[in-house]
Amino acid sequence: TEAFGRLVHGELPLVVLLPVGSVEPHGPHLPLCSDTSISLAAAERACDRLRKEGTACLIAPSIAYGVTDFAEGFAGALSVPATVLTDYVGAVAAALLHEGVAHVCIVNNHLEPDHDAALAAGDPVGPDTRHRIRVDGRVGLEEQGPGLGRVVR
């Protein structure tokens, strides 16, 4: 908590990356948490890059459950309703922003359309202050405004 406080109150604005995934099968050779693991790995790469470019960055604990309706019927597919995911991710982002974090960026590797739409629907800071940071497969950054951040792959 002391290190977090120093970063929040430091000279540089603090960016927190929030990895999000799902629990679903990807065949017998991969774990059910593959999407979450990939989101965490992408967040680690992005955070390293941000730090090298002079940005204070932390990675929040991952949110492992998401909307997995496409995998329904396969063993191990666990889905939450889209509205639950939207509210939960929005609440986590709002809590981080309330603590003084400058930007919260969602790192998502579960590409189911309803899951992605649920993440995009959450906006804890209001529509006029939305902030998006897009991270592609090469971990390149593109900013589009002030407020909440979103990192997508």
Short mmCIF file of N, CA and C in Angstrom, two decimals:
data_model
loop_
_atom_site.label_atom_id
_atom_site.label_comp_id
_atom_site.label_asym_id
_atom_site.label_seq_id
_atom_site.Cartn_x
_atom_site.Cartn_y
_atom_site.Cartn_z
N THR A 1 0.81 -1.21 0.00
CA THR A 1 0.00 0.00 0.00
C THR A 1 0.85 1.26 0.00
N GLU A 2 2.02 1.22 0.65
CA GLU A 2 2.89 2.40 0.63
C GLU A 2 3.41 2.67 -0.77
N ALA A 3 3.81 1.62 -1.48
CA ALA A 3 4.31 1.78 -2.85
C ALA A 3 3.21 2.31 -3.75
N PHE A 4 1.97 1.80 -3.59
CA PHE A 4 0.85 2.27 -4.38
C PHE A 4 0.61 3.76 -4.10
N GLY A 5 0.63 4.14 -2.85
CA GLY A 5 0.45 5.55 -2.48
C GLY A 5 1.50 6.45 -3.08
N ARG A 6 2.75 5.99 -3.08
CA ARG A 6 3.83 6.79 -3.68
C ARG A 6 3.61 6.97 -5.18
N LEU A 7 3.13 5.93 -5.85
CA LEU A 7 2.87 6.03 -7.28
C LEU A 7 1.68 6.94 -7.57
N VAL A 8 0.61 6.81 -6.80
CA VAL A 8 -0.58 7.64 -7.01
C VAL A 8 -0.25 9.11 -6.81
N HIS A 9 0.59 9.41 -5.81
CA HIS A 9 0.91 10.81 -5.49
C HIS A 9 2.24 11.26 -6.08
N GLY A 10 2.80 10.47 -6.98
CA GLY A 10 4.08 10.80 -7.60
C GLY A 10 3.95 11.86 -8.68
N GLU A 11 5.07 12.17 -9.28
CA GLU A 11 5.11 13.20 -10.33
C GLU A 11 4.39 12.76 -11.60
N LEU A 12 4.44 11.46 -11.90
CA LEU A 12 3.85 10.95 -13.14
C LEU A 12 2.43 10.46 -12.89
N PRO A 13 1.52 10.65 -13.86
CA PRO A 13 0.18 10.06 -13.71
C PRO A 13 0.29 8.54 -13.74
N LEU A 14 -0.46 7.87 -12.88
CA LEU A 14 -0.40 6.42 -12.77
C LEU A 14 -1.45 5.76 -13.68
N VAL A 15 -0.98 4.85 -14.50
CA VAL A 15 -1.85 4.02 -15.35
C VAL A 15 -1.92 2.64 -14.72
N VAL A 16 -3.15 2.13 -14.54
CA VAL A 16 -3.33 0.77 -14.06
C VAL A 16 -3.95 -0.05 -15.18
N LEU A 17 -3.31 -1.15 -15.51
CA LEU A 17 -3.82 -2.07 -16.52
C LEU A 17 -4.62 -3.16 -15.82
N LEU A 18 -5.84 -3.40 -16.30
CA LEU A 18 -6.75 -4.37 -15.69
C LEU A 18 -6.99 -5.52 -16.67
N PRO A 19 -6.27 -6.65 -16.48
CA PRO A 19 -6.46 -7.80 -17.37
C PRO A 19 -7.83 -8.44 -17.16
N VAL A 20 -8.50 -8.75 -18.27
CA VAL A 20 -9.81 -9.40 -18.23
C VAL A 20 -9.76 -10.60 -19.18
N GLY A 21 -10.38 -11.68 -18.77
CA GLY A 21 -10.42 -12.86 -19.63
C GLY A 21 -11.73 -13.59 -19.51
N SER A 22 -11.64 -14.90 -19.56
CA SER A 22 -12.83 -15.75 -19.45
C SER A 22 -12.39 -17.13 -18.98
N VAL A 23 -13.38 -17.92 -18.63
CA VAL A 23 -13.15 -19.32 -18.28
C VAL A 23 -13.90 -20.14 -19.33
N GLU A 24 -13.14 -20.71 -20.26
CA GLU A 24 -13.75 -21.49 -21.33
C GLU A 24 -12.72 -22.44 -21.92
N PRO A 25 -13.18 -23.54 -22.51
CA PRO A 25 -12.26 -24.50 -23.11
C PRO A 25 -11.69 -23.99 -24.43
N HIS A 26 -10.44 -24.32 -24.65
CA HIS A 26 -9.76 -24.02 -25.92
C HIS A 26 -9.14 -25.29 -26.48
N GLY A 27 -9.74 -26.41 -26.18
CA GLY A 27 -9.21 -27.70 -26.61
C GLY A 27 -8.52 -28.38 -25.45
N PRO A 28 -8.15 -29.64 -25.62
CA PRO A 28 -7.58 -30.42 -24.51
C PRO A 28 -6.17 -30.00 -24.11
N HIS A 29 -5.51 -29.20 -24.93
CA HIS A 29 -4.12 -28.86 -24.69
C HIS A 29 -3.92 -27.53 -23.96
N LEU A 30 -4.99 -26.78 -23.70
CA LEU A 30 -4.87 -25.47 -23.05
C LEU A 30 -5.73 -25.40 -21.80
N PRO A 31 -5.31 -24.62 -20.82
CA PRO A 31 -6.13 -24.47 -19.61
C PRO A 31 -7.36 -23.61 -19.86
N LEU A 32 -8.35 -23.73 -19.00
CA LEU A 32 -9.59 -22.96 -19.11
C LEU A 32 -9.35 -21.46 -18.97
N CYS A 33 -8.25 -21.08 -18.36
CA CYS A 33 -7.96 -19.66 -18.12
C CYS A 33 -7.04 -19.05 -19.19
N SER A 34 -7.00 -19.66 -20.37
CA SER A 34 -6.08 -19.19 -21.42
C SER A 34 -6.26 -17.72 -21.75
N ASP A 35 -7.50 -17.26 -21.92
CA ASP A 35 -7.73 -15.86 -22.29
C ASP A 35 -7.23 -14.92 -21.20
N THR A 36 -7.47 -15.27 -19.94
CA THR A 36 -7.00 -14.44 -18.83
C THR A 36 -5.48 -14.42 -18.78
N SER A 37 -4.85 -15.57 -18.99
CA SER A 37 -3.39 -15.64 -18.98
C SER A 37 -2.78 -14.78 -20.10
N ILE A 38 -3.41 -14.81 -21.27
CA ILE A 38 -2.91 -14.00 -22.40
C ILE A 38 -3.10 -12.52 -22.11
N SER A 39 -4.24 -12.15 -21.51
CA SER A 39 -4.47 -10.75 -21.15
C SER A 39 -3.42 -10.27 -20.14
N LEU A 40 -3.11 -11.11 -19.17
CA LEU A 40 -2.09 -10.76 -18.19
C LEU A 40 -0.72 -10.60 -18.86
N ALA A 41 -0.37 -11.50 -19.76
CA ALA A 41 0.91 -11.40 -20.46
C ALA A 41 0.96 -10.13 -21.32
N ALA A 42 -0.14 -9.79 -21.99
CA ALA A 42 -0.18 -8.56 -22.78
C ALA A 42 -0.05 -7.34 -21.87
N ALA A 43 -0.69 -7.38 -20.70
CA ALA A 43 -0.58 -6.27 -19.75
C ALA A 43 0.87 -6.11 -19.26
N GLU A 44 1.54 -7.23 -19.02
CA GLU A 44 2.94 -7.16 -18.59
C GLU A 44 3.81 -6.52 -19.67
N ARG A 45 3.60 -6.90 -20.92
CA ARG A 45 4.36 -6.29 -22.03
C ARG A 45 4.05 -4.81 -22.15
N ALA A 46 2.76 -4.46 -22.07
CA ALA A 46 2.36 -3.05 -22.19
C ALA A 46 2.93 -2.23 -21.04
N CYS A 47 2.88 -2.77 -19.83
CA CYS A 47 3.38 -2.05 -18.66
C CYS A 47 4.90 -1.82 -18.79
N ASP A 48 5.62 -2.84 -19.24
CA ASP A 48 7.07 -2.67 -19.48
C ASP A 48 7.32 -1.55 -20.47
N ARG A 49 6.56 -1.54 -21.54
CA ARG A 49 6.73 -0.51 -22.58
C ARG A 49 6.38 0.88 -22.04
N LEU A 50 5.28 0.97 -21.30
CA LEU A 50 4.89 2.26 -20.72
C LEU A 50 5.96 2.78 -19.76
N ARG A 51 6.50 1.89 -18.94
CA ARG A 51 7.55 2.31 -18.00
C ARG A 51 8.79 2.80 -18.75
N LYS A 52 9.16 2.11 -19.82
CA LYS A 52 10.32 2.54 -20.61
C LYS A 52 10.10 3.90 -21.25
N GLU A 53 8.82 4.23 -21.52
CA GLU A 53 8.48 5.51 -22.11
C GLU A 53 8.21 6.58 -21.06
N GLY A 54 8.46 6.24 -19.77
CA GLY A 54 8.33 7.24 -18.71
C GLY A 54 6.96 7.36 -18.07
N THR A 55 6.13 6.33 -18.18
CA THR A 55 4.81 6.35 -17.58
C THR A 55 4.79 5.42 -16.37
N ALA A 56 4.24 5.89 -15.26
CA ALA A 56 4.06 5.04 -14.09
C ALA A 56 2.94 4.05 -14.39
N CYS A 57 3.19 2.76 -14.15
CA CYS A 57 2.23 1.73 -14.55
C CYS A 57 2.22 0.59 -13.55
N LEU A 58 1.02 0.11 -13.24
CA LEU A 58 0.83 -1.08 -12.42
C LEU A 58 -0.19 -1.99 -13.11
N ILE A 59 -0.15 -3.26 -12.74
CA ILE A 59 -1.13 -4.23 -13.24
C ILE A 59 -2.02 -4.65 -12.08
N ALA A 60 -3.33 -4.46 -12.24
CA ALA A 60 -4.29 -4.87 -11.22
C ALA A 60 -4.49 -6.39 -11.29
N PRO A 61 -5.02 -6.97 -10.22
CA PRO A 61 -5.36 -8.40 -10.29
C PRO A 61 -6.36 -8.65 -11.42
N SER A 62 -6.21 -9.76 -12.10
CA SER A 62 -7.04 -10.10 -13.25
C SER A 62 -8.49 -10.39 -12.87
N ILE A 63 -9.39 -10.07 -13.80
CA ILE A 63 -10.78 -10.50 -13.72
C ILE A 63 -10.91 -11.69 -14.66
N ALA A 64 -11.10 -12.87 -14.09
CA ALA A 64 -11.01 -14.10 -14.87
C ALA A 64 -12.31 -14.53 -15.53
N TYR A 65 -13.45 -14.02 -15.08
CA TYR A 65 -14.73 -14.48 -15.62
C TYR A 65 -15.31 -13.46 -16.57
N GLY A 66 -15.95 -13.93 -17.62
CA GLY A 66 -16.53 -13.03 -18.61
C GLY A 66 -17.73 -13.68 -19.29
N VAL A 67 -18.17 -13.06 -20.35
CA VAL A 67 -19.29 -13.56 -21.14
C VAL A 67 -18.74 -14.62 -22.10
N THR A 68 -19.18 -15.85 -21.92
CA THR A 68 -18.68 -16.95 -22.76
C THR A 68 -19.83 -17.76 -23.35
N ASP A 69 -20.82 -17.07 -23.87
CA ASP A 69 -22.00 -17.74 -24.41
C ASP A 69 -21.68 -18.62 -25.62
N PHE A 70 -20.69 -18.26 -26.43
CA PHE A 70 -20.36 -19.06 -27.61
C PHE A 70 -19.89 -20.46 -27.22
N ALA A 71 -19.27 -20.59 -26.05
CA ALA A 71 -18.74 -21.88 -25.63
C ALA A 71 -19.74 -22.68 -24.79
N GLU A 72 -20.96 -22.16 -24.64
CA GLU A 72 -21.97 -22.86 -23.85
C GLU A 72 -22.14 -24.29 -24.36
N GLY A 73 -22.23 -25.21 -23.43
CA GLY A 73 -22.39 -26.62 -23.80
C GLY A 73 -21.09 -27.39 -23.77
N PHE A 74 -19.96 -26.70 -23.77
CA PHE A 74 -18.67 -27.36 -23.66
C PHE A 74 -18.26 -27.41 -22.19
N ALA A 75 -17.68 -28.53 -21.77
CA ALA A 75 -17.28 -28.69 -20.38
C ALA A 75 -16.28 -27.60 -19.99
N GLY A 76 -16.54 -26.97 -18.88
CA GLY A 76 -15.63 -25.95 -18.37
C GLY A 76 -15.96 -24.53 -18.76
N ALA A 77 -16.95 -24.33 -19.61
CA ALA A 77 -17.34 -22.97 -20.02
C ALA A 77 -18.21 -22.35 -18.94
N LEU A 78 -17.71 -21.29 -18.32
CA LEU A 78 -18.45 -20.59 -17.26
C LEU A 78 -18.68 -19.17 -17.72
N SER A 79 -19.94 -18.76 -17.80
CA SER A 79 -20.28 -17.43 -18.29
C SER A 79 -20.98 -16.63 -17.22
N VAL A 80 -20.76 -15.32 -17.25
CA VAL A 80 -21.53 -14.39 -16.41
C VAL A 80 -22.35 -13.51 -17.35
N PRO A 81 -23.50 -13.01 -16.88
CA PRO A 81 -24.29 -12.13 -17.73
C PRO A 81 -23.51 -10.86 -18.09
N ALA A 82 -23.74 -10.36 -19.28
CA ALA A 82 -23.04 -9.16 -19.76
C ALA A 82 -23.22 -7.98 -18.81
N THR A 83 -24.41 -7.80 -18.28
CA THR A 83 -24.66 -6.67 -17.38
C THR A 83 -23.85 -6.79 -16.09
N VAL A 84 -23.67 -8.01 -15.62
CA VAL A 84 -22.85 -8.24 -14.42
C VAL A 84 -21.40 -7.86 -14.70
N LEU A 85 -20.88 -8.31 -15.84
CA LEU A 85 -19.50 -7.98 -16.20
C LEU A 85 -19.32 -6.46 -16.35
N THR A 86 -20.26 -5.81 -17.03
CA THR A 86 -20.18 -4.36 -17.21
C THR A 86 -20.15 -3.66 -15.86
N ASP A 87 -21.07 -4.03 -14.97
CA ASP A 87 -21.13 -3.38 -13.66
C ASP A 87 -19.89 -3.66 -12.83
N TYR A 88 -19.40 -4.91 -12.86
CA TYR A 88 -18.24 -5.27 -12.04
C TYR A 88 -16.97 -4.57 -12.52
N VAL A 89 -16.71 -4.63 -13.81
CA VAL A 89 -15.51 -3.98 -14.35
C VAL A 89 -15.60 -2.47 -14.15
N GLY A 90 -16.79 -1.90 -14.36
CA GLY A 90 -16.97 -0.48 -14.13
C GLY A 90 -16.73 -0.10 -12.68
N ALA A 91 -17.18 -0.95 -11.74
CA ALA A 91 -16.97 -0.68 -10.32
C ALA A 91 -15.50 -0.76 -9.95
N VAL A 92 -14.79 -1.74 -10.49
CA VAL A 92 -13.35 -1.86 -10.22
C VAL A 92 -12.62 -0.64 -10.77
N ALA A 93 -12.93 -0.25 -12.00
CA ALA A 93 -12.29 0.92 -12.60
C ALA A 93 -12.61 2.18 -11.80
N ALA A 94 -13.86 2.34 -11.39
CA ALA A 94 -14.26 3.51 -10.61
C ALA A 94 -13.52 3.55 -9.27
N ALA A 95 -13.35 2.39 -8.64
CA ALA A 95 -12.63 2.33 -7.37
C ALA A 95 -11.17 2.74 -7.55
N LEU A 96 -10.55 2.27 -8.62
CA LEU A 96 -9.16 2.66 -8.89
C LEU A 96 -9.05 4.15 -9.16
N LEU A 97 -9.96 4.69 -9.94
CA LEU A 97 -9.95 6.12 -10.22
C LEU A 97 -10.19 6.93 -8.95
N HIS A 98 -11.06 6.43 -8.08
CA HIS A 98 -11.33 7.09 -6.80
C HIS A 98 -10.08 7.13 -5.92
N GLU A 99 -9.24 6.10 -6.04
CA GLU A 99 -8.00 6.04 -5.26
C GLU A 99 -6.93 7.00 -5.79
N GLY A 100 -7.18 7.63 -6.93
CA GLY A 100 -6.23 8.58 -7.47
C GLY A 100 -5.50 8.14 -8.72
N VAL A 101 -5.82 6.95 -9.23
CA VAL A 101 -5.21 6.48 -10.47
C VAL A 101 -5.66 7.39 -11.60
N ALA A 102 -4.73 7.77 -12.48
CA ALA A 102 -5.06 8.68 -13.58
C ALA A 102 -5.83 7.99 -14.70
N HIS A 103 -5.45 6.76 -15.03
CA HIS A 103 -6.07 6.03 -16.13
C HIS A 103 -6.18 4.55 -15.76
N VAL A 104 -7.31 3.95 -16.07
CA VAL A 104 -7.52 2.52 -15.93
C VAL A 104 -7.73 1.97 -17.33
N CYS A 105 -6.88 1.04 -17.71
CA CYS A 105 -6.93 0.48 -19.06
C CYS A 105 -7.28 -1.00 -18.99
N ILE A 106 -8.36 -1.36 -19.64
CA ILE A 106 -8.80 -2.76 -19.68
C ILE A 106 -8.00 -3.49 -20.75
N VAL A 107 -7.40 -4.61 -20.36
CA VAL A 107 -6.65 -5.45 -21.30
C VAL A 107 -7.47 -6.72 -21.49
N ASN A 108 -8.04 -6.88 -22.67
CA ASN A 108 -8.96 -7.98 -22.93
C ASN A 108 -8.44 -8.86 -24.06
N ASN A 109 -8.42 -10.17 -23.82
CA ASN A 109 -8.05 -11.10 -24.88
C ASN A 109 -9.19 -12.06 -25.24
N HIS A 110 -10.30 -11.98 -24.54
CA HIS A 110 -11.46 -12.81 -24.87
C HIS A 110 -12.30 -12.04 -25.87
N LEU A 111 -12.30 -12.47 -27.12
CA LEU A 111 -12.83 -11.67 -28.21
C LEU A 111 -14.27 -11.99 -28.58
N GLU A 112 -15.02 -12.59 -27.69
CA GLU A 112 -16.44 -12.82 -27.96
C GLU A 112 -17.16 -11.47 -28.04
N PRO A 113 -17.94 -11.23 -29.09
CA PRO A 113 -18.54 -9.90 -29.28
C PRO A 113 -19.34 -9.38 -28.09
N ASP A 114 -20.16 -10.23 -27.46
CA ASP A 114 -20.96 -9.76 -26.32
C ASP A 114 -20.09 -9.43 -25.11
N HIS A 115 -18.98 -10.15 -24.95
CA HIS A 115 -18.03 -9.87 -23.88
C HIS A 115 -17.38 -8.51 -24.13
N ASP A 116 -16.91 -8.29 -25.34
CA ASP A 116 -16.26 -7.02 -25.67
C ASP A 116 -17.24 -5.86 -25.54
N ALA A 117 -18.48 -6.07 -25.96
CA ALA A 117 -19.50 -5.02 -25.83
C ALA A 117 -19.78 -4.71 -24.36
N ALA A 118 -19.78 -5.74 -23.51
CA ALA A 118 -20.00 -5.53 -22.08
C ALA A 118 -18.87 -4.70 -21.48
N LEU A 119 -17.65 -4.95 -21.90
CA LEU A 119 -16.52 -4.16 -21.41
C LEU A 119 -16.61 -2.73 -21.91
N ALA A 120 -16.97 -2.55 -23.15
CA ALA A 120 -17.07 -1.21 -23.72
C ALA A 120 -18.21 -0.41 -23.10
N ALA A 121 -19.23 -1.10 -22.58
CA ALA A 121 -20.40 -0.41 -22.02
C ALA A 121 -20.10 0.22 -20.66
N GLY A 122 -19.12 -0.29 -19.95
CA GLY A 122 -18.80 0.25 -18.63
C GLY A 122 -18.06 1.57 -18.75
N ASP A 123 -18.53 2.58 -18.05
CA ASP A 123 -17.91 3.90 -18.13
C ASP A 123 -18.08 4.61 -16.80
N PRO A 124 -17.19 4.36 -15.83
CA PRO A 124 -17.37 4.91 -14.50
C PRO A 124 -17.17 6.42 -14.39
N VAL A 125 -16.63 7.05 -15.42
CA VAL A 125 -16.35 8.48 -15.32
C VAL A 125 -17.23 9.33 -16.21
N GLY A 126 -18.16 8.74 -16.93
CA GLY A 126 -19.08 9.52 -17.76
C GLY A 126 -18.64 9.59 -19.20
N PRO A 127 -19.59 9.76 -20.10
CA PRO A 127 -19.31 9.70 -21.54
C PRO A 127 -18.45 10.85 -22.05
N ASP A 128 -18.43 11.99 -21.37
CA ASP A 128 -17.67 13.14 -21.87
C ASP A 128 -16.20 13.09 -21.53
N THR A 129 -15.79 12.15 -20.66
CA THR A 129 -14.39 12.08 -20.25
C THR A 129 -13.78 10.72 -20.56
N ARG A 130 -14.31 10.03 -21.54
CA ARG A 130 -13.82 8.69 -21.87
C ARG A 130 -12.41 8.77 -22.47
N HIS A 131 -11.57 7.87 -22.07
CA HIS A 131 -10.20 7.81 -22.54
C HIS A 131 -9.93 6.41 -23.05
N ARG A 132 -9.40 6.31 -24.20
CA ARG A 132 -9.07 4.99 -24.74
C ARG A 132 -7.60 4.96 -25.11
N ILE A 133 -6.95 3.91 -24.72
CA ILE A 133 -5.59 3.62 -25.18
C ILE A 133 -5.66 2.27 -25.86
N ARG A 134 -5.33 2.22 -27.11
CA ARG A 134 -5.41 0.96 -27.85
C ARG A 134 -4.02 0.36 -27.93
N VAL A 135 -3.91 -0.89 -27.55
CA VAL A 135 -2.65 -1.61 -27.64
C VAL A 135 -2.84 -2.75 -28.62
N ASP A 136 -2.09 -2.72 -29.71
CA ASP A 136 -2.22 -3.79 -30.69
C ASP A 136 -1.26 -4.93 -30.34
N GLY A 137 -1.15 -5.92 -31.19
CA GLY A 137 -0.30 -7.08 -30.93
C GLY A 137 1.16 -6.74 -30.73
N ARG A 138 1.58 -5.57 -31.21
CA ARG A 138 2.96 -5.13 -31.03
C ARG A 138 3.10 -4.24 -29.80
N VAL A 139 2.04 -4.10 -29.04
CA VAL A 139 1.99 -3.23 -27.86
C VAL A 139 2.31 -1.79 -28.26
N GLY A 140 1.65 -1.32 -29.32
CA GLY A 140 1.75 0.08 -29.73
C GLY A 140 0.63 0.87 -29.08
N LEU A 141 0.85 2.13 -28.78
CA LEU A 141 -0.13 2.92 -28.05
C LEU A 141 -0.74 4.00 -28.93
N GLU A 142 -2.03 4.25 -28.72
CA GLU A 142 -2.74 5.30 -29.43
C GLU A 142 -3.74 5.91 -28.47
N GLU A 143 -3.64 7.20 -28.17
CA GLU A 143 -4.55 7.85 -27.24
C GLU A 143 -5.62 8.61 -28.01
N GLN A 144 -6.85 8.63 -27.42
CA GLN A 144 -7.96 9.28 -28.11
C GLN A 144 -8.77 10.21 -27.22
N GLY A 145 -8.30 10.62 -26.04
CA GLY A 145 -9.06 11.54 -25.18
C GLY A 145 -8.77 11.33 -23.71
N PRO A 146 -9.34 12.16 -22.79
CA PRO A 146 -9.08 12.05 -21.35
C PRO A 146 -10.10 11.18 -20.61
N GLY A 147 -9.75 10.53 -19.50
CA GLY A 147 -10.68 9.79 -18.64
C GLY A 147 -10.34 8.33 -18.45
N LEU A 148 -11.29 7.42 -18.67
CA LEU A 148 -11.10 5.98 -18.52
C LEU A 148 -10.30 5.45 -19.69
N GLY A 149 -9.41 4.50 -19.42
CA GLY A 149 -8.62 3.91 -20.48
C GLY A 149 -9.06 2.49 -20.80
N ARG A 150 -8.81 2.07 -21.99
CA ARG A 150 -9.15 0.71 -22.41
C ARG A 150 -8.03 0.19 -23.28
N VAL A 151 -7.44 -0.92 -22.92
CA VAL A 151 -6.41 -1.55 -23.74
C VAL A 151 -7.03 -2.79 -24.34
N VAL A 152 -7.02 -2.89 -25.64
CA VAL A 152 -7.57 -4.05 -26.31
C VAL A 152 -6.52 -4.66 -27.22
N ARG A 153 -6.71 -5.93 -27.53
CA ARG A 153 -5.77 -6.61 -28.42
C ARG A 153 -6.50 -7.03 -29.65
#
